Amino acid sequence: MSGDNTIWDKMGSIDYRYVYAITIVLILIPVIRPLGIPMKTTKITVDYFNAIDNLPAGSIVAVSMGGGMGTLDELESAFLATWRVLFQRDLKVVFYSTTADGPIILDYHFKEKVKPENYGKEYGVDYVRLGYNPLGEPGEASFALSIRSVYSTDYQGTPLDDIPLMQNIDSHEDIDLLIYIYTACTSVEIVVRQWIVPYNQPSVGITLGCCGPMASPYYPGQLLSFLSGSGPGAELEIVGNVPGPGALINDAKNLGIIGLLIFLVLGNASYWGKRLTGG
Amino acid sequence: MALPFWDLLGLWVAAFFSFSVLSFLWKDNLYYKFGQQFVVGVVVAHNILTSMQAVYNNGVVPIMTKGQITLIVPILVGILAYTRLSRDISWASKYPVAIMIGVGTGSMVVGTLRGQIIGQVSMAITDVFKSSAPMDMLNGLIIFVGTVASLTFFVFTREHRGALGGSAKLGRIFLMISLGANWAAETVWYLTQMTGRVMFLYNEWLLKGILGG
Amino acid sequence: MSEFVRRELPLVLIFICGIAVLVPFFFPHPFLNAVKAELGNWAVIIRNVTIFLGLIYMSFSQWRSLQRDKSMGGYIYFVAPYLALVLFVGTALAFPGYINSAQYQWLYQNVYRAQVSMYVSLPLFYCYSAAYRAFTVRSIEAFALMLGGMLYTLRQIPLFTYLFPVLLPIGEWIMLVPNVGGGRGATIAVGLAAIVVGLRTLAGREVTTIEVR
């Protein structure tokens, strides 16, 4: 039939599997041969870094670890850069996990990637890990009021009262900065509702790239700043001078997006070509 | 240099499950289904293990060490949830749900009012005047117009005609830009994830695991 | 058992728990704060005690699948999650450290992370297919969607910000101005709806939330 023979029809009927194959090839090329294209930094990332860097020595930072293993490729650069920036400074850090993967990610990072002892940090004195507790919003509210209401021990089972760092820390009043990590986009509302609104808690966020636009309305009036995805994670590596995996993974996604552009153009060209030629 | 046995085995196991997912791109098949069901089991197992640990740390330990016997109540009420498996006594499973809904709703209401409504409305207005630079004021004005216009889009009690119709259409455009940005961010997120997986399969599995590089 | 205990008492419980958590926002008395913190902990414990319901419902679903397909593939589909369950729970209980043991983490990294990361990245291909098939510019709203999406996408790719430096400030402007305008309106609208549903729930007018089928 004549409807299948025009160039516009051919443009619009490419087999999906060619689409997938071209995508994989475009992603593979910079993995095999990195392009080495430099990145630029943005004000949001600089604000995030400053929120940590401007803390006085001895400040307490609480890290709500809500990351997942499945999103580690996207968030690992932001995590590692943040841990390095925190451990490089004279800050006390309390990690607590709100996802089941959180303790495993922290174990993996602190044993293999960013070892706190390399920065002169001692467990129980400079940092502590409280382990996993599926707090949800009510639990987060309880945590802000009284840490001991939802955590009685650290992740190894040591009572909190026996840990030197936790002697004088029990609520939002003792926390100078909250780093809230989340992968469900609407969770930004939890930190706004349970930390920022009731207590005016200085807070920054780490989240997926797709959650950045949803977090934007809260910046900078409520949320001091946020990192959304691997791009800002790599930017933090530059701003904080803490090299990590971000540069490599951002370099490797340079060509993959070209596939999207090609198919967008082909799809629109096919549609408009058929429409304008009466096909 | 040859990798230790467990590291090498780990690479092959990871590659096996990675390719099981990728095989779906060709067509649905048994390899994919096995991997899919296996990870369902992994998720269930991990959640059971971590939940039991949370019950122990949050409930049992405070009861035994601090004498907080009130914590027996949520443990018993939580067990009531299993009554939903029986039609005769399933009404009892409403109680744990009621506590969770009550606590969750109470936690949410005031924060939503102050943070999401009052906070966002005040920021929409103050953003116009927070800086005297003309570009900042213009941006603040655009945000204000966008906020009002997109709010009028959600007014469903009147037909979108006349001024309301024009405002709702403008609001729809702002919402479309916002949705476009969300979609774009999501696509780049998937791209980053796929890039990470391809990097793992190439650098770790192929180069180190197979070629020993 | 009376209708009051079956139907009305859970709604009363929602109200009591909700108010107990709400009041400290307005009257931050130490006793009220302690009650709020305790109720939050109760909600966490209840959530965790009910975890086995997930396993039970998963088993029901697996059984129904097996009844539909009793071929070799059907049996593999049925057995796979239980295989994973036994492997992971067994590993956690067999080795010291529970889920923090090196053995459990090896399994988790190489099975769970590999597979779930790949699942998360799979929609990339569907996004590309969608861009090919569905994202045609047919109206001003579609154009706004495309413009916002493309400018914000390209802003995140180093190659394009290197070749066209103006993309970076434009992409940032898209996210921080029109996106905030649209997003703020949506946030306020969602917040209003959440307040209404929340207050109806506390007042016992939203019974669907605790209905048991």
XYZ file of C-alpha atoms in Angstrom:
705
model
C 0.000 0.000 0.000
C 1.254 3.512 -0.675
C 1.009 4.413 3.035
C 4.036 2.230 3.899
C 6.457 3.454 1.231
C 7.143 7.121 1.876
C 10.318 8.200 3.607
C 8.201 9.589 6.427
C 6.668 6.167 7.048
C 10.080 4.522 7.022
C 11.348 7.118 9.484
C 8.509 6.298 11.819
C 8.716 2.527 11.698
C 12.233 1.619 12.781
C 12.317 -1.611 14.815
C 12.692 -0.940 18.547
C 15.565 -3.385 18.845
C 17.713 -1.206 16.554
C 16.888 1.677 18.899
C 18.111 -0.368 21.868
C 21.241 -1.592 20.096
C 22.264 1.892 18.978
C 21.732 3.152 22.535
C 24.001 0.484 24.026
C 26.726 1.222 21.452
C 26.552 4.965 22.127
C 26.884 4.338 25.862
C 29.748 1.876 25.363
C 31.975 4.148 23.264
C 32.948 6.639 26.009
C 33.252 3.773 28.515
C 35.938 2.211 26.351
C 37.492 5.519 25.365
C 36.705 8.356 27.838
C 36.176 11.706 26.171
C 37.644 13.738 29.050
C 35.201 16.631 28.746
C 35.426 19.022 31.722
C 32.397 19.781 33.858
C 31.132 23.116 35.102
C 29.741 23.786 38.553
C 26.487 25.448 39.535
C 25.379 27.681 42.404
C 23.219 24.945 43.944
C 26.243 22.700 44.430
C 28.335 25.587 45.782
C 25.530 26.350 48.263
C 25.516 22.675 49.326
C 29.243 22.693 49.896
C 29.090 25.999 51.794
C 26.342 24.659 54.057
C 28.849 22.069 55.305
C 32.028 24.141 54.995
C 30.609 27.080 56.988
C 29.844 24.916 60.018
C 32.007 25.772 63.036
C 34.453 23.131 64.238
C 32.795 20.550 66.452
C 29.361 20.930 64.867
C 27.041 17.929 64.790
C 25.833 16.730 61.405
C 23.055 14.149 61.141
C 22.935 12.117 57.930
C 19.619 10.446 57.161
C 20.725 7.695 54.804
C 17.771 6.886 52.595
C 19.685 5.635 49.576
C 19.189 2.306 47.851
C 21.526 -0.161 46.205
C 19.612 0.083 42.972
C 20.316 3.814 42.669
C 23.951 3.687 43.742
C 25.258 4.313 40.231
C 23.443 7.636 40.248
C 24.167 8.691 43.811
C 27.530 7.191 44.671
C 29.517 10.206 43.509
C 27.406 12.491 45.723
C 27.724 10.098 48.685
C 31.480 9.650 48.472
C 32.128 13.353 47.927
C 29.910 14.210 50.908
C 31.594 11.657 53.196
C 34.999 13.024 52.186
C 33.957 16.631 52.750
C 32.515 15.700 56.169
C 35.509 13.658 57.328
C 38.010 16.266 56.155
C 36.528 18.752 58.619
C 36.337 18.802 62.386
C 32.714 17.733 62.459
C 30.858 15.038 64.394
C 28.605 12.906 62.224
C 25.622 10.761 63.200
C 24.498 8.401 60.439
C 21.081 6.790 60.601
C 19.509 4.680 57.879
C 15.893 4.837 56.853
C 16.202 2.253 54.075
C 17.202 -1.383 54.381
C 20.117 -0.836 52.004
C 21.519 2.082 53.973
C 23.719 0.129 56.423
C 25.082 -2.059 53.634
C 25.982 0.963 51.503
C 27.681 2.636 54.471
C 29.563 -0.571 55.278
C 30.727 -0.857 51.687
C 31.802 2.793 51.532
C 33.533 2.975 54.915
C 35.367 -0.330 54.462
C 36.445 0.093 50.849
C 35.996 3.582 49.465
C 36.206 6.293 52.169
C 37.816 4.938 55.317
C 37.161 7.301 58.231
C 40.356 6.222 59.963
C 42.310 7.649 57.011
C 40.969 11.042 58.078
C 41.838 10.460 61.713
C 38.221 9.762 62.665
C 37.403 7.373 65.487
C 34.137 5.475 65.714
C 32.048 6.510 68.687
C 33.986 9.743 69.136
C 33.867 11.452 65.739
C 31.119 9.530 64.027
C 28.516 6.932 64.866
C 26.183 4.726 62.854
C 22.777 4.095 64.319
C 21.728 1.412 61.878
C 18.528 0.828 59.975
C 15.098 1.775 61.272
C 12.162 2.082 58.858
C 11.070 5.339 60.426
C 8.676 6.690 57.845
C 7.270 10.133 58.524
C 6.061 9.434 62.093
C 9.391 7.894 62.961
C 11.244 10.855 61.507
C 9.127 13.144 63.696
C 9.980 10.999 66.722
C 13.670 11.020 65.823
C 13.702 14.809 65.677
C 12.067 14.985 69.119
C 14.092 12.258 70.780
C 16.624 10.021 69.047
C 16.418 7.533 71.890
C 12.694 7.054 71.294
C 13.481 5.232 68.039
C 17.078 4.140 68.547
C 18.293 2.474 71.719
C 21.529 1.087 70.267
C 23.890 1.724 67.388
C 24.089 -0.658 64.410
C 26.365 -3.006 66.347
C 24.054 -3.228 69.357
C 25.999 -0.889 71.658
C 23.613 1.139 73.869
C 23.623 4.797 72.876
C 24.419 5.900 76.423
C 27.695 3.951 76.193
C 28.854 5.826 73.085
C 30.858 8.994 73.889
C 29.540 10.979 70.911
C 25.902 10.253 71.779
C 26.173 11.390 75.406
C 24.923 14.874 74.617
C 22.939 14.236 71.447
C 19.275 13.337 71.617
C 17.204 15.670 69.446
C 17.070 18.352 66.786
C 18.374 20.845 69.334
C 21.740 19.079 69.299
C 22.005 18.859 65.498
C 23.543 21.721 63.533
C 22.948 20.407 60.018
C 20.771 17.659 58.614
C 21.781 15.930 55.384
C 18.626 14.218 54.207
C 19.135 11.528 51.580
C 16.062 10.224 49.818
C 15.132 8.454 46.582
C 11.334 8.838 46.614
C 10.744 12.298 45.183
C 7.906 13.208 47.539
C 10.108 12.524 50.569
C 11.398 16.097 50.354
C 8.084 16.971 51.973
C 9.001 14.810 54.977
C 12.106 16.828 55.769
C 10.158 20.049 55.239
C 7.247 18.935 57.451
C 9.169 17.212 60.247
C 12.436 19.124 60.479
C 12.306 22.501 58.751
C 8.791 23.703 59.584
C 8.662 22.775 63.288
C 12.304 23.451 64.222
C 13.775 25.583 61.410
C 16.485 22.900 61.124
C 19.224 23.819 58.610
C 18.940 21.038 56.053
C 20.390 20.001 52.737
C 19.351 17.077 50.560
C 20.828 14.418 48.323
C 18.435 12.820 45.890
C 18.050 11.373 42.414
C 18.349 13.561 39.352
C 14.660 13.117 38.584
C 13.739 14.502 42.009
C 15.686 17.736 41.522
C 12.825 19.614 39.824
C 10.480 18.583 42.648
C 12.922 19.819 45.283
C 13.480 23.160 43.523
C 10.403 24.939 44.969
C 11.869 24.441 48.458
C 15.256 25.932 47.540
C 16.635 28.114 48.998
C 13.857 29.363 51.262
C 13.364 26.098 53.139
C 15.996 23.639 51.947
C 19.435 25.292 51.994
C 20.485 23.290 48.941
C 20.408 19.862 47.387
C 22.401 17.568 45.122
C 20.257 15.827 42.535
C 21.989 13.003 40.755
C 25.442 12.174 39.522
C 26.029 15.541 37.826
C 25.889 17.586 41.035
C 27.793 14.782 42.734
C 30.620 15.271 40.266
C 30.333 19.039 40.739
C 30.791 18.561 44.488
C 33.976 16.620 43.757
C 35.255 19.701 41.932
C 33.971 22.308 44.411
C 35.166 20.346 47.444
C 38.367 19.163 45.729
C 37.548 15.542 46.575
C 38.111 13.511 43.386
C 35.867 10.496 42.954
C 33.894 8.400 40.447
C 31.604 11.240 39.404
C 33.807 12.633 36.671
C 34.137 9.248 34.970
C 30.454 8.359 35.026
C 29.423 11.811 33.796
C 31.948 11.580 30.987
C 30.601 8.179 30.021
C 27.034 9.413 29.524
C 28.004 12.064 26.976
C 27.082 10.120 23.850
C 24.135 8.167 25.215
C 21.895 11.233 25.076
C 22.523 11.601 21.354
C 20.356 8.536 20.835
C 17.466 10.350 22.503
C 17.934 13.386 20.278
C 18.108 11.266 17.122
C 14.912 9.393 17.918
C 13.109 12.549 18.990
C 13.986 14.204 15.692
C 13.075 11.101 13.662
C 9.734 10.704 15.422
C 8.775 14.348 14.961
C 10.070 14.450 11.379
C 7.980 11.372 10.549
C 4.853 12.853 12.146
C 5.154 16.291 10.604
C 6.340 14.971 7.240
C 3.262 12.752 6.960
C 0.989 15.507 8.163
C 2.331 18.192 5.832
C 2.434 15.927 2.773
C -1.056 14.635 3.480
C 0.195 11.094 4.113
C 46.714 -10.465 38.024
C 44.098 -13.127 38.799
C 41.271 -12.073 41.047
C 40.586 -13.977 44.282
C 38.035 -16.749 43.778
C 35.163 -15.072 45.638
C 35.670 -11.776 43.831
C 35.680 -13.572 40.471
C 32.599 -15.598 41.396
C 30.899 -12.407 42.524
C 31.543 -10.796 39.140
C 30.049 -13.766 37.311
C 27.013 -13.888 39.596
C 26.449 -10.151 39.117
C 26.852 -10.506 35.354
C 24.439 -13.457 35.311
C 21.711 -11.457 37.003
C 22.478 -8.309 34.987
C 22.056 -10.164 31.698
C 18.888 -11.840 32.964
C 17.301 -8.371 33.112
C 18.752 -7.262 29.774
C 17.379 -10.390 28.098
C 13.909 -8.886 28.487
C 14.761 -6.373 25.781
C 14.735 -9.230 23.282
C 11.598 -10.844 24.609
C 10.077 -12.211 27.806
C 11.833 -15.482 28.620
C 12.494 -17.975 31.386
C 15.965 -16.571 32.171
C 14.389 -13.177 32.829
C 11.542 -14.661 34.869
C 13.945 -16.625 37.058
C 16.010 -13.522 37.773
C 12.891 -11.454 38.404
C 11.418 -13.926 40.891
C 14.774 -14.479 42.547
C 15.144 -10.768 43.310
C 11.590 -10.692 44.671
C 12.718 -13.325 47.138
C 15.853 -11.332 47.943
C 13.816 -8.218 48.706
C 11.403 -10.160 50.902
C 14.274 -11.850 52.736
C 16.154 -8.623 53.345
C 13.063 -6.810 54.549
C 12.182 -9.647 56.915
C 15.687 -9.673 58.357
C 15.855 -5.908 58.819
C 12.316 -5.641 60.173
C 12.906 -8.323 62.754
C 16.070 -6.528 63.784
C 14.106 -3.261 64.063
C 11.432 -4.913 66.232
C 14.148 -6.349 68.431
C 16.050 -3.061 68.778
C 13.012 -0.785 69.061
C 10.713 -3.036 71.014
C 12.316 -5.986 72.751
C 15.564 -4.354 73.912
C 13.877 -1.322 75.576
C 11.389 -3.678 77.280
C 14.136 -5.877 78.642
C 16.759 -3.262 79.491
C 14.737 -0.163 80.395
C 11.474 -1.752 81.520
C 9.404 0.095 78.911
C 6.538 -2.371 79.048
C 4.263 -0.018 77.076
C 6.105 -1.255 74.002
C 4.359 -4.605 74.358
C 1.222 -2.843 73.080
C 2.466 -2.111 69.524
C 3.933 -5.607 69.240
C 0.588 -7.187 70.157
C -1.372 -4.721 68.030
C 0.943 -5.437 65.089
C 0.213 -9.151 65.440
C -3.493 -8.300 65.073
C -2.752 -7.377 61.447
C -2.487 -11.077 60.644
C -6.165 -11.537 61.494
C -6.991 -10.181 58.060
C -6.210 -13.638 56.754
C -9.381 -14.919 58.413
C -12.710 -13.572 57.237
C -14.363 -13.995 60.666
C -11.910 -11.902 62.671
C -10.450 -9.674 59.947
C -12.077 -6.635 61.612
C -9.310 -6.796 64.256
C -6.716 -5.886 61.614
C -8.209 -2.401 61.448
C -6.566 -1.506 64.761
C -2.900 -1.550 63.714
C -3.853 0.251 60.520
C -5.822 2.828 62.525
C -2.843 3.619 64.753
C -0.521 3.962 61.775
C -2.967 6.149 59.860
C -3.724 8.311 62.875
C -0.073 8.881 63.709
C 0.871 9.419 60.070
C -1.967 11.845 59.405
C -1.328 13.797 62.562
C 2.370 14.034 61.698
C 1.571 15.252 58.230
C -1.203 17.820 58.642
C 0.493 20.743 60.393
C 3.738 20.375 58.457
C 1.805 20.384 55.196
C -0.109 23.495 56.164
C 2.911 25.447 57.317
C 5.528 24.105 54.933
C 3.772 23.292 51.706
C 0.979 25.835 51.709
C 1.869 28.854 53.844
C 5.600 28.479 53.202
C 5.272 28.116 49.459
C 2.726 30.954 49.153
C 4.930 33.304 51.155
C 7.986 32.332 49.098
C 6.042 32.953 45.880
C 5.450 36.521 47.046
C 8.776 37.266 48.734
C 10.800 35.862 45.800
C 9.724 38.922 43.799
C 11.292 41.314 46.296
C 14.185 39.329 47.789
C 16.709 41.098 45.546
C 16.754 44.511 43.902
C 18.543 43.207 40.779
C 16.140 43.564 37.818
C 16.752 40.009 36.567
C 16.018 38.533 40.011
C 12.823 40.575 40.283
C 11.767 39.452 36.811
C 12.436 35.813 37.722
C 10.487 36.252 40.945
C 7.604 37.732 38.972
C 7.651 34.818 36.524
C 7.592 32.377 39.446
C 4.674 34.271 41.004
C 2.714 34.318 37.757
C 3.485 30.639 37.187
C 2.381 29.728 40.711
C -0.939 31.554 40.407
C -1.566 30.285 36.875
C -0.822 26.650 37.710
C -3.050 26.926 40.801
C -5.939 28.112 38.640
C -5.442 25.015 36.478
C -6.467 22.918 39.491
C -9.740 24.815 39.987
C -12.274 22.274 38.744
C -15.396 23.770 40.260
C -15.752 26.322 37.457
C -15.451 25.854 33.732
C -12.162 27.083 32.328
C -13.469 29.975 30.262
C -12.631 33.625 29.955
C -9.975 34.918 32.338
C -9.924 31.658 34.286
C -9.521 29.733 31.036
C -6.626 31.893 29.925
C -4.952 31.598 33.304
C -5.467 27.832 33.380
C -3.957 27.512 29.906
C -0.930 29.524 31.013
C -0.752 27.340 34.107
C -0.854 24.252 31.939
C 2.137 25.556 29.999
C 4.092 26.120 33.214
C 3.137 22.646 34.388
C 4.224 21.166 31.065
C 7.621 22.854 31.391
C 7.862 21.441 34.906
C 6.834 17.977 33.691
C 9.304 18.219 30.836
C 12.090 19.034 33.272
C 11.004 16.083 35.454
C 10.916 13.744 32.475
C 14.299 14.978 31.301
C 15.816 14.498 34.726
C 14.359 11.002 34.885
C 15.769 10.070 31.478
C 19.221 11.284 32.468
C 18.878 9.293 35.694
C 18.157 6.106 33.707
C 21.032 6.954 31.385
C 23.399 7.329 34.336
C 22.226 4.021 35.785
C 22.671 2.218 32.473
C 26.073 3.845 32.038
C 27.068 2.597 35.477
C 25.945 -0.926 34.617
C 27.736 -0.886 31.262
C 30.876 0.389 33.020
C 30.621 -2.443 35.533
C 30.092 -5.110 32.847
C 32.913 -3.780 30.699
C 35.526 -2.750 33.293
C 34.875 -5.296 36.025
C 33.350 -8.383 34.422
C 34.914 -8.305 30.956
C 38.309 -6.725 31.542
C 39.064 -7.973 35.058
C 36.916 -11.070 35.261
C 37.390 -12.606 31.824
C 40.482 -11.006 30.340
C 42.278 -10.670 33.676
C 43.317 -7.093 32.890
C -18.493 -8.464 68.665
C -20.448 -5.213 68.625
C -20.564 -2.958 65.626
C -18.928 -0.212 67.686
C -15.788 -2.332 68.238
C -15.732 -3.500 64.620
C -16.418 -0.191 62.869
C -16.421 2.912 65.088
C -13.628 2.215 67.554
C -10.896 2.104 64.888
C -12.066 5.526 63.673
C -11.957 6.819 67.260
C -8.438 5.432 67.520
C -7.410 7.295 64.364
C -8.724 10.509 65.910
C -7.012 9.978 69.262
C -3.641 9.083 67.742
C -3.853 11.916 65.241
C -4.688 14.519 67.877
C -2.005 13.196 70.216
C 0.569 13.809 67.470
C -0.936 17.129 66.321
C -1.227 18.906 69.680
C 2.554 19.137 70.441
C 2.949 21.270 67.308
C 0.906 23.968 69.016
C 1.664 23.228 72.687
C 5.222 21.821 72.873
C 5.011 20.496 76.414
C 7.642 17.837 77.363
C 4.941 15.295 78.275
C 3.093 15.850 74.989
C 6.353 15.607 73.054
C 7.135 12.340 74.821
C 3.712 10.953 73.885
C 4.261 11.998 70.263
C 7.704 10.383 70.158
C 6.331 7.206 71.731
C 3.472 6.975 69.233
C 5.919 7.444 66.383
C 7.911 4.521 67.733
C 4.714 2.491 68.029
C 3.967 3.136 64.347
C 7.481 1.955 63.429
C 7.150 -1.223 65.509
C 3.704 -2.049 64.111
C 4.999 -1.583 60.574
C 7.820 -4.009 61.199
C 5.771 -6.658 63.000
C 3.455 -6.928 59.986
C 6.307 -7.728 57.578
C 5.385 -11.384 57.288
C 2.110 -10.413 55.655
C 4.205 -9.580 52.611
C 5.598 -13.099 52.561
C 2.124 -14.596 52.976
C 0.590 -12.557 50.167
C 3.600 -13.285 47.958
C 2.994 -17.002 48.570
C -0.691 -16.666 47.625
C 0.331 -14.961 44.384
C 2.987 -17.578 43.618
C 0.500 -20.404 44.245
C -2.060 -18.859 41.887
C 0.651 -18.464 39.217
C 1.586 -22.123 39.604
C -2.035 -23.223 39.177
C -2.144 -21.299 35.881
C 1.130 -22.693 34.549
C 2.365 -26.114 35.693
C 5.107 -26.438 33.106
C 8.798 -26.546 34.047
C 8.887 -22.756 33.634
C 5.970 -22.395 36.019
C 7.726 -24.445 38.681
C 10.943 -22.470 38.262
C 8.902 -19.258 38.582
C 7.342 -20.633 41.784
C 10.519 -21.885 43.425
C 12.881 -18.999 42.620
C 11.814 -16.534 45.353
C 11.880 -19.214 48.047
C 15.340 -20.232 46.918
C 16.473 -16.640 47.385
C 14.654 -16.403 50.720
C 16.345 -19.500 52.150
C 19.759 -18.469 50.790
C 19.666 -14.963 52.227
C 17.985 -15.702 55.539
C 20.215 -18.726 56.008
C 23.356 -16.708 55.308
C 22.335 -13.956 57.724
C 21.620 -16.430 60.501
C 24.566 -18.747 59.846
C 27.379 -16.224 59.962
C 28.194 -13.834 62.806
C 27.230 -10.250 62.113
C 23.723 -10.978 60.825
C 23.230 -8.766 57.743
C 26.547 -7.027 58.420
C 28.527 -10.219 57.789
C 30.894 -10.249 54.820
C 29.077 -13.266 53.372
C 25.668 -11.600 53.422
C 27.063 -8.409 51.935
C 28.752 -10.401 49.166
C 25.396 -11.914 48.253
C 23.590 -8.604 48.516
C 26.062 -6.710 46.362
C 26.418 -9.309 43.644
C 22.807 -10.464 43.398
C 20.588 -7.645 44.570
C 22.582 -4.621 43.517
C 23.440 -6.007 40.083
C 19.863 -6.881 39.301
C 18.010 -3.959 40.833
C 20.420 -1.454 39.294
C 19.734 -3.022 35.921
C 15.961 -2.937 36.522
C 16.201 0.750 37.383
C 18.157 1.466 34.206
C 15.882 -0.543 31.868
C 13.303 2.262 31.442
C 15.992 4.177 29.549
C 15.086 2.184 26.458
C 11.401 2.806 26.969
C 12.086 6.543 27.345
C 13.890 6.462 24.007
C 11.036 4.523 22.435
C 8.587 7.008 23.923
C 10.576 9.934 22.532
C 10.453 8.218 19.161
C 6.768 7.332 19.133
C 4.875 9.613 21.460
C 6.720 12.880 21.971
C 5.570 14.697 18.896
C 5.057 18.432 19.040
C 1.369 18.763 18.247
C 0.375 21.680 20.473
C 1.807 24.537 22.449
C 1.688 22.442 25.616
C 3.626 19.646 23.891
C 6.125 22.229 22.688
C 6.523 23.539 26.252
C 7.037 19.969 27.472
C 9.663 19.343 24.817
C 11.439 22.666 25.339
C 11.650 22.312 29.112
C 12.706 18.713 28.762
C 15.361 19.162 26.118
C 16.980 22.260 27.598
C 17.164 20.655 31.034
C 18.446 17.366 29.566
C 21.228 19.008 27.607
C 22.253 21.109 30.609
C 23.105 17.870 32.441
C 25.374 16.464 29.720
C 28.975 17.783 29.902
C 29.464 17.477 26.125
C 26.677 19.942 25.369
C 27.557 22.436 28.096
C 31.125 22.320 26.787
C 30.077 22.904 23.169
C 27.311 25.386 24.026
C 28.160 27.028 27.373
C 24.901 29.012 27.310
C 23.008 25.741 27.946
C 24.130 25.681 31.583
C 22.554 28.978 32.694
C 19.497 28.304 30.514
C 19.029 24.824 31.998
C 19.448 26.191 35.518
C 16.947 28.933 34.734
C 14.435 26.340 33.487
C 14.764 24.430 36.772
C 14.758 27.420 39.094
C 12.171 29.689 37.459
C 9.410 28.189 35.251
C 9.754 24.770 36.866
C 9.453 26.341 40.323
C 6.456 28.365 39.143
C 4.646 25.284 37.929
C 5.924 23.046 40.704
C 5.005 25.497 43.447
C 1.428 25.700 42.220
C 1.234 21.918 42.078
C 2.799 21.643 45.551
C 0.232 24.037 47.016
C -2.624 22.224 45.289
C -1.394 18.835 46.492
C -0.910 20.253 49.989
C -4.484 21.550 50.066
C -5.799 18.181 48.948
C -3.650 16.419 51.545
C -4.974 18.668 54.315
C -8.567 17.996 53.278
C -8.065 14.235 53.152
C -6.091 14.337 56.396
C -8.772 16.241 58.276
C -11.493 13.996 56.859
C -9.470 10.981 57.998
C -9.045 12.377 61.506
C -12.758 13.180 61.634
C -13.581 9.601 60.692
C -15.116 10.477 57.330
C -12.564 8.519 55.256
C -13.429 4.934 56.091
C -11.938 3.425 52.930
C -8.465 3.734 54.404
C -9.110 1.018 56.961
C -11.645 -1.163 55.177
C -10.695 -4.818 55.096
C -11.735 -6.858 52.057
